[in-house]
Amino acid sequence: MNSKVEHSKGASAAGDIAKYVLAIALVVAGLVAWWWFNGQWATPLRSLAVAAGLVLGAVVFLTSSKGRDTREFLAESRFEMRKVVWPTRQEAMRTTWVVIVVVIILSLILAAFDFAIKALIELFLNFGR
């Protein structure tokens, strides 16, 4: 993505569309099994049918070109997450308290503006009565 050569597009557009349709059909089949076999199969077995539909649909999707792009994006995201410098607990707590104090101060300022504008509008509307 960021430094790699773009993949050839249009090589198997029809094949990808077929994979998308198959992936959606597998997910829908798992959901249909949930409702169709209500009362006939035990709930854990019906749940397994839904999970199997989702997993098989995801596997089929990941074999398409968009799935390849998704896998590549996730791999690069994982690589970038390793570069992140996470704050210590003390830094996070300090930053949280700063945010809380700033939010309280700004909300009081906005409340004061709201009260002042309301008072001015009431004064203007009641002027001369």
PDB file of C-alpha atoms in Angstrom:
ATOM      1  CA  MET A   1       0.000   0.000   0.000  1.00  0.00           C
ATOM      2  CA  ASN A   2       2.387   2.752   1.068  1.00  0.00           C
ATOM      3  CA  SER A   3       5.516   1.558  -0.740  1.00  0.00           C
ATOM      4  CA  LYS A   4       4.397  -1.457  -2.698  1.00  0.00           C
ATOM      5  CA  VAL A   5       3.527  -1.718  -6.355  1.00  0.00           C
ATOM      6  CA  GLU A   6      -0.203  -1.679  -7.030  1.00  0.00           C
ATOM      7  CA  HIS A   7      -1.725  -5.040  -7.899  1.00  0.00           C
ATOM      8  CA  SER A   8      -3.029  -5.587 -11.400  1.00  0.00           C
ATOM      9  CA  LYS A   9      -6.689  -4.640 -11.534  1.00  0.00           C
ATOM     10  CA  GLY A  10      -9.284  -6.282 -13.716  1.00  0.00           C
ATOM     11  CA  ALA A  11      -7.504  -9.613 -13.943  1.00  0.00           C
ATOM     12  CA  SER A  12     -10.411 -11.530 -12.464  1.00  0.00           C
ATOM     13  CA  ALA A  13     -13.237  -9.072 -11.852  1.00  0.00           C
ATOM     14  CA  ALA A  14     -15.870 -11.688 -12.653  1.00  0.00           C
ATOM     15  CA  GLY A  15     -14.157 -14.186 -10.365  1.00  0.00           C
ATOM     16  CA  ASP A  16     -14.108 -11.630  -7.555  1.00  0.00           C
ATOM     17  CA  ILE A  17     -17.796 -10.873  -8.011  1.00  0.00           C
ATOM     18  CA  ALA A  18     -18.529 -14.601  -7.826  1.00  0.00           C
ATOM     19  CA  LYS A  19     -16.488 -14.804  -4.621  1.00  0.00           C
ATOM     20  CA  TYR A  20     -18.385 -11.864  -3.111  1.00  0.00           C
ATOM     21  CA  VAL A  21     -21.716 -13.481  -3.964  1.00  0.00           C
ATOM     22  CA  LEU A  22     -20.565 -16.819  -2.543  1.00  0.00           C
ATOM     23  CA  ALA A  23     -19.312 -15.143   0.649  1.00  0.00           C
ATOM     24  CA  ILE A  24     -22.617 -13.347   1.153  1.00  0.00           C
ATOM     25  CA  ALA A  25     -24.523 -16.565   0.382  1.00  0.00           C
ATOM     26  CA  LEU A  26     -22.533 -18.455   3.031  1.00  0.00           C
ATOM     27  CA  VAL A  27     -23.242 -15.812   5.664  1.00  0.00           C
ATOM     28  CA  VAL A  28     -26.939 -15.743   4.746  1.00  0.00           C
ATOM     29  CA  ALA A  29     -27.040 -19.558   4.802  1.00  0.00           C
ATOM     30  CA  GLY A  30     -25.710 -19.547   8.354  1.00  0.00           C
ATOM     31  CA  LEU A  31     -28.370 -17.034   9.398  1.00  0.00           C
ATOM     32  CA  VAL A  32     -31.126 -18.952   7.612  1.00  0.00           C
ATOM     33  CA  ALA A  33     -30.028 -22.116   9.425  1.00  0.00           C
ATOM     34  CA  TRP A  34     -30.474 -20.245  12.714  1.00  0.00           C
ATOM     35  CA  TRP A  35     -34.135 -19.469  12.017  1.00  0.00           C
ATOM     36  CA  TRP A  36     -35.036 -22.495   9.900  1.00  0.00           C
ATOM     37  CA  PHE A  37     -33.956 -25.056  12.490  1.00  0.00           C
ATOM     38  CA  ASN A  38     -35.426 -23.205  15.469  1.00  0.00           C
ATOM     39  CA  GLY A  39     -36.885 -25.842  17.777  1.00  0.00           C
ATOM     40  CA  GLN A  40     -35.321 -28.722  15.817  1.00  0.00           C
ATOM     41  CA  TRP A  41     -31.637 -28.215  16.614  1.00  0.00           C
ATOM     42  CA  ALA A  42     -30.131 -27.264  19.946  1.00  0.00           C
ATOM     43  CA  THR A  43     -29.116 -23.623  20.303  1.00  0.00           C
ATOM     44  CA  PRO A  44     -25.355 -24.376  20.429  1.00  0.00           C
ATOM     45  CA  LEU A  45     -25.625 -26.297  17.147  1.00  0.00           C
ATOM     46  CA  ARG A  46     -27.559 -23.460  15.513  1.00  0.00           C
ATOM     47  CA  SER A  47     -24.955 -21.005  16.820  1.00  0.00           C
ATOM     48  CA  LEU A  48     -22.260 -23.177  15.304  1.00  0.00           C
ATOM     49  CA  ALA A  49     -24.053 -23.006  11.940  1.00  0.00           C
ATOM     50  CA  VAL A  50     -24.065 -19.194  12.100  1.00  0.00           C
ATOM     51  CA  ALA A  51     -20.391 -19.111  13.109  1.00  0.00           C
ATOM     52  CA  ALA A  52     -19.499 -21.530  10.318  1.00  0.00           C
ATOM     53  CA  GLY A  53     -21.327 -19.360   7.782  1.00  0.00           C
ATOM     54  CA  LEU A  54     -19.464 -16.275   8.975  1.00  0.00           C
ATOM     55  CA  VAL A  55     -16.063 -17.993   8.985  1.00  0.00           C
ATOM     56  CA  LEU A  56     -16.542 -19.613   5.569  1.00  0.00           C
ATOM     57  CA  GLY A  57     -17.822 -16.327   4.140  1.00  0.00           C
ATOM     58  CA  ALA A  58     -14.771 -14.516   5.515  1.00  0.00           C
ATOM     59  CA  VAL A  59     -12.419 -17.159   4.097  1.00  0.00           C
ATOM     60  CA  VAL A  60     -13.992 -16.877   0.650  1.00  0.00           C
ATOM     61  CA  PHE A  61     -13.863 -13.061   0.823  1.00  0.00           C
ATOM     62  CA  LEU A  62     -10.194 -13.090   1.854  1.00  0.00           C
ATOM     63  CA  THR A  63      -9.322 -15.008  -1.343  1.00  0.00           C
ATOM     64  CA  SER A  64     -10.604 -12.132  -3.515  1.00  0.00           C
ATOM     65  CA  SER A  65      -8.579  -9.080  -4.541  1.00  0.00           C
ATOM     66  CA  LYS A  66     -10.336  -6.895  -1.942  1.00  0.00           C
ATOM     67  CA  GLY A  67      -9.601  -9.598   0.615  1.00  0.00           C
ATOM     68  CA  ARG A  68      -5.927  -9.522  -0.363  1.00  0.00           C
ATOM     69  CA  ASP A  69      -5.951  -5.745   0.040  1.00  0.00           C
ATOM     70  CA  THR A  70      -7.629  -6.149   3.429  1.00  0.00           C
ATOM     71  CA  ARG A  71      -5.029  -8.676   4.588  1.00  0.00           C
ATOM     72  CA  GLU A  72      -2.260  -6.359   3.408  1.00  0.00           C
ATOM     73  CA  PHE A  73      -3.832  -3.390   5.204  1.00  0.00           C
ATOM     74  CA  LEU A  74      -4.169  -5.365   8.447  1.00  0.00           C
ATOM     75  CA  ALA A  75      -0.549  -6.540   8.241  1.00  0.00           C
ATOM     76  CA  GLU A  76       0.670  -2.979   7.698  1.00  0.00           C
ATOM     77  CA  SER A  77      -1.555  -1.719  10.523  1.00  0.00           C
ATOM     78  CA  ARG A  78      -0.069  -4.295  12.870  1.00  0.00           C
ATOM     79  CA  PHE A  79       3.422  -3.191  11.784  1.00  0.00           C
ATOM     80  CA  GLU A  80       2.553   0.477  12.420  1.00  0.00           C
ATOM     81  CA  MET A  81       1.067  -0.355  15.840  1.00  0.00           C
ATOM     82  CA  ARG A  82       4.474  -1.671  16.890  1.00  0.00           C
ATOM     83  CA  LYS A  83       5.905   1.804  16.229  1.00  0.00           C
ATOM     84  CA  VAL A  84       3.473   3.545  18.585  1.00  0.00           C
ATOM     85  CA  VAL A  85       4.932   4.809  21.852  1.00  0.00           C
ATOM     86  CA  TRP A  86       2.217   4.237  24.404  1.00  0.00           C
ATOM     87  CA  PRO A  87       2.026   6.529  27.460  1.00  0.00           C
ATOM     88  CA  THR A  88       2.752   5.230  30.917  1.00  0.00           C
ATOM     89  CA  ARG A  89      -0.084   4.876  33.400  1.00  0.00           C
ATOM     90  CA  GLN A  90       1.008   8.045  35.184  1.00  0.00           C
ATOM     91  CA  GLU A  91       1.073  10.050  31.928  1.00  0.00           C
ATOM     92  CA  ALA A  92      -2.346   8.734  30.949  1.00  0.00           C
ATOM     93  CA  MET A  93      -3.828   9.621  34.342  1.00  0.00           C
ATOM     94  CA  ARG A  94      -2.294  13.102  34.261  1.00  0.00           C
ATOM     95  CA  THR A  95      -3.625  13.729  30.753  1.00  0.00           C
ATOM     96  CA  THR A  96      -7.060  12.442  31.774  1.00  0.00           C
ATOM     97  CA  TRP A  97      -7.216  14.863  34.692  1.00  0.00           C
ATOM     98  CA  VAL A  98      -6.150  17.751  32.457  1.00  0.00           C
ATOM     99  CA  VAL A  99      -8.926  16.881  30.004  1.00  0.00           C
ATOM    100  CA  ILE A 100     -11.502  16.651  32.806  1.00  0.00           C
ATOM    101  CA  VAL A 101     -10.488  20.048  34.235  1.00  0.00           C
ATOM    102  CA  VAL A 102     -10.516  21.724  30.807  1.00  0.00           C
ATOM    103  CA  VAL A 103     -13.956  20.272  30.020  1.00  0.00           C
ATOM    104  CA  ILE A 104     -15.332  21.547  33.342  1.00  0.00           C
ATOM    105  CA  ILE A 105     -13.861  25.029  32.801  1.00  0.00           C
ATOM    106  CA  LEU A 106     -15.148  25.258  29.230  1.00  0.00           C
ATOM    107  CA  SER A 107     -18.602  24.024  30.239  1.00  0.00           C
ATOM    108  CA  LEU A 108     -18.773  26.709  32.950  1.00  0.00           C
ATOM    109  CA  ILE A 109     -17.702  29.377  30.432  1.00  0.00           C
ATOM    110  CA  LEU A 110     -20.336  28.193  27.947  1.00  0.00           C
ATOM    111  CA  ALA A 111     -22.972  28.127  30.696  1.00  0.00           C
ATOM    112  CA  ALA A 112     -22.071  31.707  31.631  1.00  0.00           C
ATOM    113  CA  PHE A 113     -22.370  32.807  27.982  1.00  0.00           C
ATOM    114  CA  ASP A 114     -25.695  31.000  27.708  1.00  0.00           C
ATOM    115  CA  PHE A 115     -26.998  32.657  30.866  1.00  0.00           C
ATOM    116  CA  ALA A 116     -25.816  36.111  29.737  1.00  0.00           C
ATOM    117  CA  ILE A 117     -27.328  35.763  26.246  1.00  0.00           C
ATOM    118  CA  LYS A 118     -30.595  34.495  27.745  1.00  0.00           C
ATOM    119  CA  ALA A 119     -30.715  37.440  30.137  1.00  0.00           C
ATOM    120  CA  LEU A 120     -30.009  39.919  27.329  1.00  0.00           C
ATOM    121  CA  ILE A 121     -32.697  38.406  25.092  1.00  0.00           C
ATOM    122  CA  GLU A 122     -35.250  38.461  27.918  1.00  0.00           C
ATOM    123  CA  LEU A 123     -34.304  42.073  28.661  1.00  0.00           C
ATOM    124  CA  PHE A 124     -34.681  43.010  24.991  1.00  0.00           C
ATOM    125  CA  LEU A 125     -38.018  41.198  24.574  1.00  0.00           C
ATOM    126  CA  ASN A 126     -39.460  42.629  27.823  1.00  0.00           C
ATOM    127  CA  PHE A 127     -38.223  46.180  27.159  1.00  0.00           C
ATOM    128  CA  GLY A 128     -41.089  48.645  27.315  1.00  0.00           C
ATOM    129  CA  ARG A 129     -43.710  46.330  28.796  1.00  0.00           C
TER     130      ARG A 129
END
